[in-house]
Short mmCIF file of N, CA and C in Angstrom, two decimals:
data_model
loop_
_atom_site.label_atom_id
_atom_site.label_comp_id
_atom_site.label_asym_id
_atom_site.label_seq_id
_atom_site.Cartn_x
_atom_site.Cartn_y
_atom_site.Cartn_z
N MET A 1 15.51 -91.74 16.06
CA MET A 1 14.42 -91.82 14.98
C MET A 1 14.49 -93.01 14.07
N ASP A 2 13.58 -94.58 14.12
CA ASP A 2 14.10 -95.09 12.45
C ASP A 2 13.78 -94.92 11.76
N SER A 3 14.04 -95.69 10.63
CA SER A 3 14.01 -95.08 9.19
C SER A 3 12.39 -94.77 9.12
N ALA A 4 12.40 -96.17 9.25
CA ALA A 4 10.53 -96.72 9.39
C ALA A 4 10.02 -95.31 9.60
N THR A 5 9.77 -94.83 10.34
CA THR A 5 9.21 -93.29 10.91
C THR A 5 9.02 -93.14 10.16
N ASN A 6 11.05 -93.09 9.73
CA ASN A 6 10.85 -90.73 8.86
C ASN A 6 11.00 -91.33 7.48
N GLU A 7 10.75 -92.22 7.23
CA GLU A 7 9.54 -92.62 6.25
C GLU A 7 8.48 -92.29 6.18
N ASN A 8 8.10 -92.16 7.23
CA ASN A 8 6.56 -92.03 7.05
C ASN A 8 6.22 -91.32 7.07
N THR A 9 7.23 -89.17 7.91
CA THR A 9 6.88 -88.50 7.76
C THR A 9 7.58 -87.13 7.14
N GLN A 10 7.75 -87.93 6.06
CA GLN A 10 8.83 -86.54 4.98
C GLN A 10 7.92 -85.78 4.61
N LEU A 11 8.07 -85.41 4.35
CA LEU A 11 7.43 -84.11 3.80
C LEU A 11 7.61 -83.90 1.93
N MET A 12 8.93 -84.84 1.42
CA MET A 12 8.41 -84.61 -0.32
C MET A 12 9.07 -85.55 -0.46
N LYS A 13 8.39 -86.77 -1.06
CA LYS A 13 9.33 -88.28 -1.16
C LYS A 13 10.26 -88.19 -2.76
N PRO A 14 12.08 -87.84 -2.19
CA PRO A 14 13.11 -88.00 -3.61
C PRO A 14 11.86 -88.41 -4.67
N SER A 15 12.88 -88.15 -5.57
CA SER A 15 12.24 -88.39 -6.87
C SER A 15 13.70 -88.66 -7.96
N LYS A 16 13.70 -88.73 -9.17
CA LYS A 16 14.75 -88.99 -9.91
C LYS A 16 14.88 -87.49 -10.10
N ALA A 17 16.48 -87.51 -10.40
CA ALA A 17 17.11 -86.15 -10.27
C ALA A 17 16.57 -85.50 -11.53
N THR A 18 16.40 -84.55 -10.94
CA THR A 18 16.27 -83.31 -12.26
C THR A 18 16.76 -82.29 -12.91
N PHE A 19 17.00 -82.44 -14.29
CA PHE A 19 17.58 -80.63 -14.08
C PHE A 19 16.78 -79.92 -15.14
N LEU A 20 16.89 -78.39 -15.24
CA LEU A 20 16.33 -77.94 -15.71
C LEU A 20 17.33 -77.51 -15.95
N CYS A 21 15.81 -76.92 -17.71
CA CYS A 21 15.81 -76.71 -18.85
C CYS A 21 16.49 -75.51 -19.46
N ALA A 22 16.81 -74.75 -20.22
CA ALA A 22 16.46 -73.71 -20.59
C ALA A 22 15.70 -72.31 -19.99
N GLU A 23 14.59 -72.94 -20.19
CA GLU A 23 14.13 -72.23 -20.33
C GLU A 23 12.90 -72.55 -19.51
N PRO A 24 12.77 -73.16 -18.29
CA PRO A 24 12.24 -73.31 -17.78
C PRO A 24 10.47 -72.60 -16.70
N THR A 25 9.91 -73.48 -16.86
CA THR A 25 8.56 -72.27 -16.23
C THR A 25 8.80 -72.06 -14.71
N LEU A 26 7.42 -71.33 -14.48
CA LEU A 26 7.70 -70.88 -12.43
C LEU A 26 7.60 -71.95 -12.06
N GLU A 27 6.62 -73.07 -12.78
CA GLU A 27 6.58 -74.27 -11.54
C GLU A 27 7.37 -74.72 -11.88
N GLU A 28 8.02 -75.11 -12.53
CA GLU A 28 9.30 -76.61 -12.27
C GLU A 28 10.86 -75.19 -12.09
N LEU A 29 10.49 -74.19 -12.16
CA LEU A 29 11.66 -73.66 -11.66
C LEU A 29 11.24 -73.42 -9.89
N TRP A 30 10.05 -73.26 -9.27
CA TRP A 30 9.79 -73.26 -8.31
C TRP A 30 9.94 -75.44 -7.57
N GLN A 31 9.29 -75.97 -8.34
CA GLN A 31 9.31 -77.63 -8.29
C GLN A 31 11.43 -77.43 -7.86
N TYR A 32 12.55 -77.26 -8.03
CA TYR A 32 13.29 -77.53 -8.72
C TYR A 32 13.65 -77.06 -7.27
N PHE A 33 13.71 -75.57 -6.91
CA PHE A 33 14.29 -75.12 -5.15
C PHE A 33 13.59 -75.99 -4.86
N TYR A 34 12.20 -76.47 -4.27
CA TYR A 34 12.50 -77.01 -2.99
C TYR A 34 12.80 -78.34 -3.42
N GLU A 35 13.14 -78.42 -4.36
CA GLU A 35 13.74 -80.20 -3.97
C GLU A 35 15.07 -80.64 -3.81
N MET A 36 15.47 -79.04 -4.25
CA MET A 36 17.35 -78.58 -3.39
C MET A 36 16.77 -78.46 -2.46
N ALA A 37 15.97 -77.11 -1.31
CA ALA A 37 15.75 -77.14 -0.49
C ALA A 37 15.54 -78.57 0.41
N TYR A 38 14.78 -79.46 0.16
CA TYR A 38 15.00 -80.57 0.96
C TYR A 38 15.50 -80.81 0.71
N LEU A 39 16.99 -81.68 -0.55
CA LEU A 39 17.70 -82.38 -0.31
C LEU A 39 18.48 -81.75 0.07
N PHE A 40 19.32 -80.35 0.92
CA PHE A 40 19.71 -80.12 1.16
C PHE A 40 19.70 -79.90 2.66
N ALA A 41 18.92 -80.10 3.34
CA ALA A 41 18.05 -80.33 4.56
C ALA A 41 18.50 -81.47 5.47
N ARG A 42 18.26 -82.36 4.43
CA ARG A 42 18.93 -83.41 3.69
C ARG A 42 20.53 -84.00 3.85
N THR A 43 21.19 -82.53 3.69
CA THR A 43 22.67 -83.43 3.96
C THR A 43 23.19 -82.25 5.31
N LYS A 44 22.45 -82.15 6.19
CA LYS A 44 22.43 -80.18 6.77
C LYS A 44 23.34 -78.94 6.57
N ASN A 45 23.16 -78.82 4.74
CA ASN A 45 23.68 -77.60 4.70
C ASN A 45 22.34 -76.68 4.90
N LEU A 46 22.66 -76.18 5.96
CA LEU A 46 21.56 -75.08 6.51
C LEU A 46 21.37 -73.82 5.15
N VAL A 47 21.83 -73.45 4.84
CA VAL A 47 22.86 -72.43 4.65
C VAL A 47 21.70 -72.32 3.36
N SER A 48 22.01 -73.46 2.63
CA SER A 48 21.46 -73.44 1.25
C SER A 48 20.17 -74.15 1.62
N SER A 49 19.22 -74.90 2.33
CA SER A 49 18.34 -75.49 2.38
C SER A 49 17.13 -74.69 2.23
N LEU A 50 17.76 -72.97 3.54
CA LEU A 50 17.19 -71.59 4.13
C LEU A 50 16.79 -71.25 2.56
N GLY A 51 18.07 -71.13 1.81
CA GLY A 51 17.42 -69.67 0.82
C GLY A 51 16.89 -70.57 -0.39
N CYS A 52 17.15 -72.02 -0.33
CA CYS A 52 16.24 -72.98 -1.74
C CYS A 52 14.33 -73.01 -1.07
N TYR A 53 14.27 -73.04 -0.12
CA TYR A 53 13.13 -73.00 0.54
C TYR A 53 12.63 -71.97 0.27
N THR A 54 13.37 -70.79 0.86
CA THR A 54 12.18 -68.83 0.43
C THR A 54 12.45 -69.13 -0.93
N ASP A 55 13.08 -69.46 -1.87
CA ASP A 55 12.76 -68.82 -2.75
C ASP A 55 12.03 -69.36 -4.12
N ALA A 56 11.70 -70.51 -3.30
CA ALA A 56 10.52 -71.57 -3.73
C ALA A 56 9.97 -70.91 -3.51
N PHE A 57 9.53 -70.81 -2.30
CA PHE A 57 8.45 -69.81 -1.89
C PHE A 57 7.64 -67.71 -1.88
N LEU A 58 8.63 -68.00 -2.49
CA LEU A 58 9.21 -66.30 -3.28
C LEU A 58 8.12 -66.58 -4.92
N ILE A 59 8.93 -67.54 -5.48
CA ILE A 59 8.43 -67.89 -6.73
C ILE A 59 7.12 -68.78 -6.70
N ARG A 60 6.54 -69.33 -5.80
CA ARG A 60 5.45 -70.07 -5.54
C ARG A 60 4.46 -68.54 -5.82
N GLY A 61 4.84 -68.03 -4.92
CA GLY A 61 4.04 -66.23 -4.33
C GLY A 61 3.91 -65.76 -4.85
N LYS A 62 4.47 -65.59 -6.31
CA LYS A 62 4.28 -64.77 -7.62
C LYS A 62 5.62 -63.24 -7.09
N ALA A 63 6.67 -63.51 -6.08
CA ALA A 63 7.17 -61.98 -5.88
C ALA A 63 7.97 -61.78 -6.03
N HIS A 64 8.80 -62.99 -6.85
CA HIS A 64 9.99 -63.24 -7.09
C HIS A 64 10.73 -61.78 -8.59
N THR A 65 9.22 -61.71 -8.69
CA THR A 65 9.93 -59.75 -10.54
C THR A 65 9.65 -59.03 -8.95
N CYS A 66 9.46 -59.27 -7.58
CA CYS A 66 9.54 -57.35 -6.86
C CYS A 66 10.54 -56.93 -6.82
N LYS A 67 9.54 -55.66 -7.37
CA LYS A 67 10.87 -54.41 -7.09
C LYS A 67 11.40 -54.37 -5.89
N ASP A 68 9.86 -54.17 -4.87
CA ASP A 68 9.77 -54.23 -3.23
C ASP A 68 10.91 -54.52 -2.54
N LYS A 69 12.70 -54.42 -2.79
CA LYS A 69 13.46 -54.95 -2.42
C LYS A 69 13.35 -55.40 -0.01
N ASP A 70 12.49 -54.28 0.39
CA ASP A 70 12.22 -54.24 1.83
C ASP A 70 11.44 -55.11 1.92
N TRP A 71 10.37 -56.25 0.95
CA TRP A 71 9.39 -57.17 0.88
C TRP A 71 10.34 -58.04 1.07
N LEU A 72 11.40 -58.02 0.18
CA LEU A 72 12.07 -59.19 -0.25
C LEU A 72 12.59 -59.47 1.01
N ASP A 73 13.34 -58.47 1.42
CA ASP A 73 14.06 -58.61 3.09
C ASP A 73 13.97 -59.53 3.86
N PHE A 74 12.60 -58.48 4.02
CA PHE A 74 10.99 -59.09 4.96
C PHE A 74 10.98 -60.89 4.79
N PHE A 75 10.70 -60.69 3.74
CA PHE A 75 10.41 -61.99 3.37
C PHE A 75 11.46 -63.44 3.70
N ARG A 76 12.96 -62.47 3.12
CA ARG A 76 13.93 -63.42 3.49
C ARG A 76 13.79 -63.97 4.66
N ARG A 77 14.02 -62.58 5.73
CA ARG A 77 14.65 -62.71 7.53
C ARG A 77 13.30 -63.93 7.68
N GLN A 78 12.16 -63.35 7.82
CA GLN A 78 11.60 -63.76 8.12
C GLN A 78 11.05 -65.00 8.03
N PHE A 79 11.07 -65.69 6.85
CA PHE A 79 11.23 -66.86 6.27
C PHE A 79 12.03 -68.25 6.89
N SER A 80 12.92 -67.39 6.85
CA SER A 80 14.41 -68.52 7.52
C SER A 80 14.53 -68.57 9.09
N ILE A 81 13.73 -67.00 9.57
CA ILE A 81 13.73 -67.59 11.63
C ILE A 81 12.50 -68.79 11.29
N TYR A 82 11.76 -68.43 10.96
CA TYR A 82 10.41 -69.26 11.08
C TYR A 82 11.26 -70.88 10.43
N LEU A 83 11.41 -71.02 9.27
CA LEU A 83 12.30 -72.30 9.40
C LEU A 83 13.65 -72.95 10.55
N MET A 84 14.16 -71.17 11.33
CA MET A 84 15.17 -72.15 12.08
C MET A 84 14.38 -72.29 13.63
N GLY A 85 13.32 -71.36 13.50
CA GLY A 85 12.29 -71.74 15.05
C GLY A 85 11.47 -73.30 14.74
N LYS A 86 11.22 -74.66 13.71
CA LYS A 86 11.08 -75.46 14.12
C LYS A 86 11.75 -76.88 14.17
N GLU A 87 11.70 -78.18 14.06
CA GLU A 87 12.17 -78.52 15.45
C GLU A 87 13.33 -79.32 13.80
N GLN A 88 13.04 -79.39 12.49
CA GLN A 88 13.63 -79.96 12.21
C GLN A 88 13.99 -78.17 10.52
N ILE A 89 14.22 -78.56 9.93
CA ILE A 89 14.45 -77.27 8.56
C ILE A 89 14.12 -77.85 7.40
N SER A 90 12.37 -77.83 7.78
CA SER A 90 11.67 -78.84 6.68
C SER A 90 9.65 -77.71 5.73
N CYS A 91 9.04 -77.92 5.10
CA CYS A 91 8.16 -77.06 4.89
C CYS A 91 7.83 -77.86 3.80
N SER A 92 6.25 -78.28 4.20
CA SER A 92 5.23 -79.11 3.15
C SER A 92 5.14 -77.26 2.17
N LEU A 93 4.10 -78.30 1.16
CA LEU A 93 3.08 -76.91 -0.51
C LEU A 93 2.99 -75.93 0.28
N CYS A 94 1.67 -77.11 1.69
CA CYS A 94 0.99 -75.75 1.93
C CYS A 94 1.50 -74.58 3.05
N GLU A 95 1.99 -75.51 3.93
CA GLU A 95 3.07 -74.62 4.60
C GLU A 95 3.02 -73.17 4.54
N GLY A 96 4.10 -73.45 3.71
CA GLY A 96 4.76 -72.97 2.69
C GLY A 96 4.20 -71.69 2.41
N ASP A 97 2.71 -71.94 1.57
CA ASP A 97 2.10 -70.90 1.15
C ASP A 97 1.24 -69.41 2.28
N MET A 98 1.27 -70.61 3.50
CA MET A 98 0.26 -70.12 4.04
C MET A 98 1.26 -68.86 5.08
N ILE A 99 2.55 -69.43 5.29
CA ILE A 99 4.01 -67.91 5.74
C ILE A 99 3.50 -67.69 5.08
N HIS A 100 4.31 -67.57 4.04
CA HIS A 100 4.32 -66.99 2.96
C HIS A 100 2.98 -65.83 2.99
N ASP A 101 1.80 -66.21 3.09
CA ASP A 101 0.57 -65.71 2.27
C ASP A 101 0.69 -64.45 4.16
N PHE A 102 0.61 -65.07 5.70
CA PHE A 102 1.02 -64.52 6.47
C PHE A 102 1.91 -63.65 6.94
N LEU A 103 3.04 -63.61 6.32
CA LEU A 103 4.51 -62.84 6.03
C LEU A 103 4.11 -61.13 5.45
N LYS A 104 3.36 -61.76 3.57
CA LYS A 104 3.13 -60.64 3.53
C LYS A 104 1.61 -59.11 4.18
N SER A 105 0.84 -60.33 4.75
CA SER A 105 -0.34 -59.60 5.61
C SER A 105 0.41 -58.60 6.46
N GLU A 106 1.42 -59.18 6.93
CA GLU A 106 2.44 -58.58 8.05
C GLU A 106 2.98 -57.12 7.74
N TYR A 107 3.71 -57.76 6.84
CA TYR A 107 4.65 -57.10 5.26
C TYR A 107 3.94 -55.36 5.72
N GLN A 108 2.37 -55.93 4.61
CA GLN A 108 1.71 -54.50 4.85
C GLN A 108 0.94 -54.10 5.46
N GLU A 109 0.66 -54.53 6.56
CA GLU A 109 0.27 -54.17 7.63
C GLU A 109 1.74 -52.72 8.81
N ILE A 110 2.98 -53.98 9.03
CA ILE A 110 4.12 -52.77 8.58
C ILE A 110 4.39 -51.32 8.37
N ARG A 111 3.75 -51.36 6.98
CA ARG A 111 4.84 -50.21 6.05
C ARG A 111 2.62 -49.09 6.55
N LYS A 112 2.16 -50.06 6.61
CA LYS A 112 0.69 -48.93 6.31
C LYS A 112 1.23 -48.72 7.83
N ALA A 113 1.39 -48.48 8.93
CA ALA A 113 1.36 -47.94 9.99
C ALA A 113 2.72 -47.30 10.55
N LEU A 114 4.01 -47.65 9.49
CA LEU A 114 5.52 -46.71 8.94
C LEU A 114 4.84 -45.20 8.84
N GLU A 115 3.59 -45.41 7.88
CA GLU A 115 3.91 -44.68 6.60
C GLU A 115 2.65 -43.43 8.01
N GLU A 116 1.62 -43.87 8.88
CA GLU A 116 0.32 -43.31 9.59
C GLU A 116 0.83 -42.63 10.28
N SER A 117 1.91 -43.51 11.09
CA SER A 117 2.97 -42.28 12.00
C SER A 117 2.79 -41.15 12.24
N GLU A 118 3.20 -41.19 13.07
CA GLU A 118 3.42 -39.07 13.67
C GLU A 118 4.57 -39.04 13.90
N LEU A 119 5.08 -40.33 14.17
CA LEU A 119 6.27 -39.70 14.30
C LEU A 119 7.25 -39.51 13.20
N PRO A 120 8.70 -38.98 12.90
CA PRO A 120 9.22 -38.95 11.61
C PRO A 120 10.59 -40.96 11.61
N PHE A 121 10.07 -41.00 10.48
CA PHE A 121 10.28 -42.69 9.91
C PHE A 121 11.37 -42.61 9.01
N HIS A 122 12.66 -42.26 8.93
CA HIS A 122 13.28 -42.73 7.85
C HIS A 122 12.34 -44.10 7.41
N THR A 123 12.95 -44.81 5.88
CA THR A 123 12.02 -45.84 5.14
C THR A 123 13.54 -46.21 4.67
N ASP A 124 14.13 -44.95 5.08
CA ASP A 124 15.20 -45.38 3.60
C ASP A 124 16.04 -47.03 3.20
N ASN A 125 16.35 -47.34 4.54
CA ASN A 125 17.14 -49.11 4.49
C ASN A 125 16.84 -49.16 6.43
N LEU A 126 15.36 -50.09 5.79
CA LEU A 126 14.28 -50.71 7.03
C LEU A 126 14.76 -52.28 7.42
N ALA A 127 16.32 -52.33 6.61
CA ALA A 127 16.25 -53.79 6.75
C ALA A 127 16.94 -54.57 8.63
N SER A 128 17.68 -54.00 8.99
CA SER A 128 17.91 -53.34 10.73
C SER A 128 17.12 -53.07 11.43
N TRP A 129 16.16 -52.65 10.72
CA TRP A 129 14.59 -52.62 12.01
C TRP A 129 14.02 -53.41 11.29
N PHE A 130 13.36 -53.96 10.98
CA PHE A 130 12.83 -55.38 9.90
C PHE A 130 13.07 -56.01 11.31
N ALA A 131 15.32 -56.71 11.36
CA ALA A 131 15.57 -57.83 11.61
C ALA A 131 15.92 -57.55 13.67
N SER A 132 14.97 -57.17 13.90
CA SER A 132 14.98 -56.74 14.94
C SER A 132 13.21 -57.07 15.82
N LEU A 133 12.20 -57.43 14.72
CA LEU A 133 10.53 -57.72 14.76
C LEU A 133 11.01 -58.38 15.02
N GLU A 134 9.88 -59.44 15.73
CA GLU A 134 9.40 -60.87 15.81
C GLU A 134 8.49 -61.18 16.15
N LEU A 135 7.29 -61.57 15.39
CA LEU A 135 6.55 -61.95 14.60
C LEU A 135 6.26 -63.28 15.26
N ASP A 136 5.35 -64.02 15.72
CA ASP A 136 4.49 -64.91 16.25
C ASP A 136 3.98 -65.90 15.13
N PHE A 137 4.80 -66.52 15.01
CA PHE A 137 4.56 -67.89 13.96
C PHE A 137 3.99 -69.08 14.47
N PRO A 138 3.25 -69.68 13.68
CA PRO A 138 2.31 -71.02 14.50
C PRO A 138 2.81 -72.01 15.09
N TRP A 139 3.25 -72.10 15.38
CA TRP A 139 4.88 -73.28 15.33
C TRP A 139 4.04 -74.61 16.15
N CYS A 140 4.54 -75.04 16.41
CA CYS A 140 4.15 -76.30 17.04
C CYS A 140 5.16 -77.35 17.09
N PHE A 141 5.36 -78.48 18.01
CA PHE A 141 6.43 -78.85 18.42
C PHE A 141 5.30 -80.41 18.99
N GLU A 142 5.95 -81.45 18.23
CA GLU A 142 5.60 -82.80 18.65
C GLU A 142 6.21 -83.31 19.70
N ASP A 143 7.49 -82.85 19.70
CA ASP A 143 7.95 -84.16 21.52
C ASP A 143 7.61 -83.28 22.58
N ASP A 144 7.48 -81.86 22.97
CA ASP A 144 6.80 -80.95 24.87
C ASP A 144 5.73 -81.73 24.40
N GLY A 145 4.81 -82.22 23.73
CA GLY A 145 3.51 -82.20 24.92
C GLY A 145 2.29 -81.94 24.21
N SER A 146 2.69 -80.37 24.66
CA SER A 146 2.20 -78.91 24.11
C SER A 146 1.02 -77.99 23.74
N ASP A 147 0.47 -77.77 23.64
CA ASP A 147 -0.18 -77.58 22.71
C ASP A 147 0.44 -76.75 21.23
N CYS A 148 -0.28 -76.27 20.48
CA CYS A 148 0.20 -75.32 18.94
C CYS A 148 0.11 -74.35 19.76
N ALA A 149 1.70 -73.44 19.37
CA ALA A 149 1.10 -71.83 19.48
C ALA A 149 -0.17 -71.32 18.57
N ILE A 150 -0.66 -70.76 18.85
CA ILE A 150 -1.71 -69.74 18.18
C ILE A 150 -0.98 -68.45 17.77
N GLY A 151 -0.26 -68.32 16.43
CA GLY A 151 0.19 -66.76 16.66
C GLY A 151 -0.65 -65.19 16.94
#
């Protein structure tokens, strides 16, 4: 891919490097994590990029102060799976918000199903069970010529 094409498809244009002040607002905080995620992805530091994208969208979704550890574990795992399933680690703001809302809805449905289950199910540590879930994400790949998958 040449640089002219790459510049036209970037999700976020690099800006002048900024540092967080001592008391950042939530908007400044998620913007910082979002920009760091973009920069880490460009340098192929996938672990840091995934972590920053996850933190940015947890903050945007007002879930950063959530006390439900299971939700946070579920979101971190599933959001990372979503990003890694794409052709490149990138995420627009609209896309990230949509996936956050999708995952929140899925999590609530799963919790409800567990509570209503007739089978005894210990919900003390759901992390390993969440790891076995496969969600239908709305991925779309341009290169293979196929239609977008609808989850």
